[in-house]
């Protein structure tokens, strides 16, 4: 249903030459995921495993439910090697194979339960009456909401780290130069003025780019 809407969007790009290039990088990664057992027989039959192009200058790619991966033209434009683009595709493929979308939905439900619990505690505190009771209620409610939000951010960063790790193994096993991931992170760092500004790192849904560069280099032993 999502893809039907995307295909009707003018920014959906049906370019045979670029799609052929994208598929030439994508298919070895999917094959390696099957070899490694990241794609089960059930997943293989149910999901599409299809990349597509988006007419957008930003350096970005994203995974969707159903096994679809969108790739912005801006991302392709900044890559100098097949290995760099393959590292991003491997990362997004890992979001699908590791069921990150479904796990994120489940985690969101858990965080909602935390918010609900804090609300109930706040109601009980308020029922005790007085200024102290109202203050305790507000503290419980706000604290619970902050805890739930931080829990969601932490979970998102953990999924990104897992996608980096699994994607690195996938691209290496598929025959791509593993140094492509660190090189791609460096380009992503340069493309964004906000990356690694040092401010509010704990509020980011992704790990700091410098952190990801360091981890990618560590996997290379450099």
PDB file of N, CA and C in Angstrom, residues 95 98-108 155 159:
ATOM      1  N   UNK A  95      18.274  -3.411   8.390  1.00  0.00           N
ATOM      2  CA  UNK A  95      17.079  -2.952   9.104  1.00  0.00           C
ATOM      3  C   UNK A  95      15.902  -3.891   8.818  1.00  0.00           C
ATOM      4  N   UNK A  98      16.731  -7.701  10.268  1.00  0.00           N
ATOM      5  CA  UNK A  98      16.705  -7.746  11.736  1.00  0.00           C
ATOM      6  C   UNK A  98      15.358  -7.306  12.308  1.00  0.00           C
ATOM      7  N   UNK A  99      14.378  -7.087  11.423  1.00  0.00           N
ATOM      8  CA  UNK A  99      13.005  -6.768  11.811  1.00  0.00           C
ATOM      9  C   UNK A  99      12.950  -5.510  12.684  1.00  0.00           C
ATOM     10  N   UNK A 100      13.724  -4.506  12.334  1.00  0.00           N
ATOM     11  CA  UNK A 100      13.794  -3.304  13.158  1.00  0.00           C
ATOM     12  C   UNK A 100      12.487  -2.514  13.176  1.00  0.00           C
ATOM     13  N   UNK A 101      11.767  -2.513  12.075  1.00  0.00           N
ATOM     14  CA  UNK A 101      10.508  -1.769  12.050  1.00  0.00           C
ATOM     15  C   UNK A 101       9.504  -2.394  13.007  1.00  0.00           C
ATOM     16  N   UNK A 102       9.369  -3.719  12.942  1.00  0.00           N
ATOM     17  CA  UNK A 102       8.440  -4.417  13.840  1.00  0.00           C
ATOM     18  C   UNK A 102       8.884  -4.284  15.292  1.00  0.00           C
ATOM     19  N   UNK A 103      10.190  -4.391  15.514  1.00  0.00           N
ATOM     20  CA  UNK A 103      10.710  -4.271  16.878  1.00  0.00           C
ATOM     21  C   UNK A 103      10.515  -2.855  17.413  1.00  0.00           C
ATOM     22  N   UNK A 104      10.621  -1.866  16.544  1.00  0.00           N
ATOM     23  CA  UNK A 104      10.420  -0.488  16.963  1.00  0.00           C
ATOM     24  C   UNK A 104       8.967  -0.249  17.379  1.00  0.00           C
ATOM     25  N   UNK A 105       8.048  -0.832  16.615  1.00  0.00           N
ATOM     26  CA  UNK A 105       6.625  -0.707  16.963  1.00  0.00           C
ATOM     27  C   UNK A 105       6.355  -1.345  18.317  1.00  0.00           C
ATOM     28  N   UNK A 106       6.948  -2.526  18.537  1.00  0.00           N
ATOM     29  CA  UNK A 106       6.776  -3.214  19.812  1.00  0.00           C
ATOM     30  C   UNK A 106       7.376  -2.405  20.955  1.00  0.00           C
ATOM     31  N   UNK A 107       8.550  -1.814  20.715  1.00  0.00           N
ATOM     32  CA  UNK A 107       9.183  -1.012  21.757  1.00  0.00           C
ATOM     33  C   UNK A 107       8.367   0.236  22.062  1.00  0.00           C
ATOM     34  N   UNK A 108       7.758   0.820  21.016  1.00  0.00           N
ATOM     35  CA  UNK A 108       6.919   2.005  21.218  1.00  0.00           C
ATOM     36  C   UNK A 108       5.744   1.678  22.136  1.00  0.00           C
ATOM     37  N   UNK A 155      16.707   2.954  22.035  1.00  0.00           N
ATOM     38  CA  UNK A 155      16.397   1.777  21.226  1.00  0.00           C
ATOM     39  C   UNK A 155      16.726   2.038  19.764  1.00  0.00           C
ATOM     40  N   UNK A 159      19.440   0.041  17.352  1.00  0.00           N
ATOM     41  CA  UNK A 159      19.107  -0.584  16.075  1.00  0.00           C
ATOM     42  C   UNK A 159      20.043  -0.104  14.971  1.00  0.00           C
TER      43      UNK A 159
END
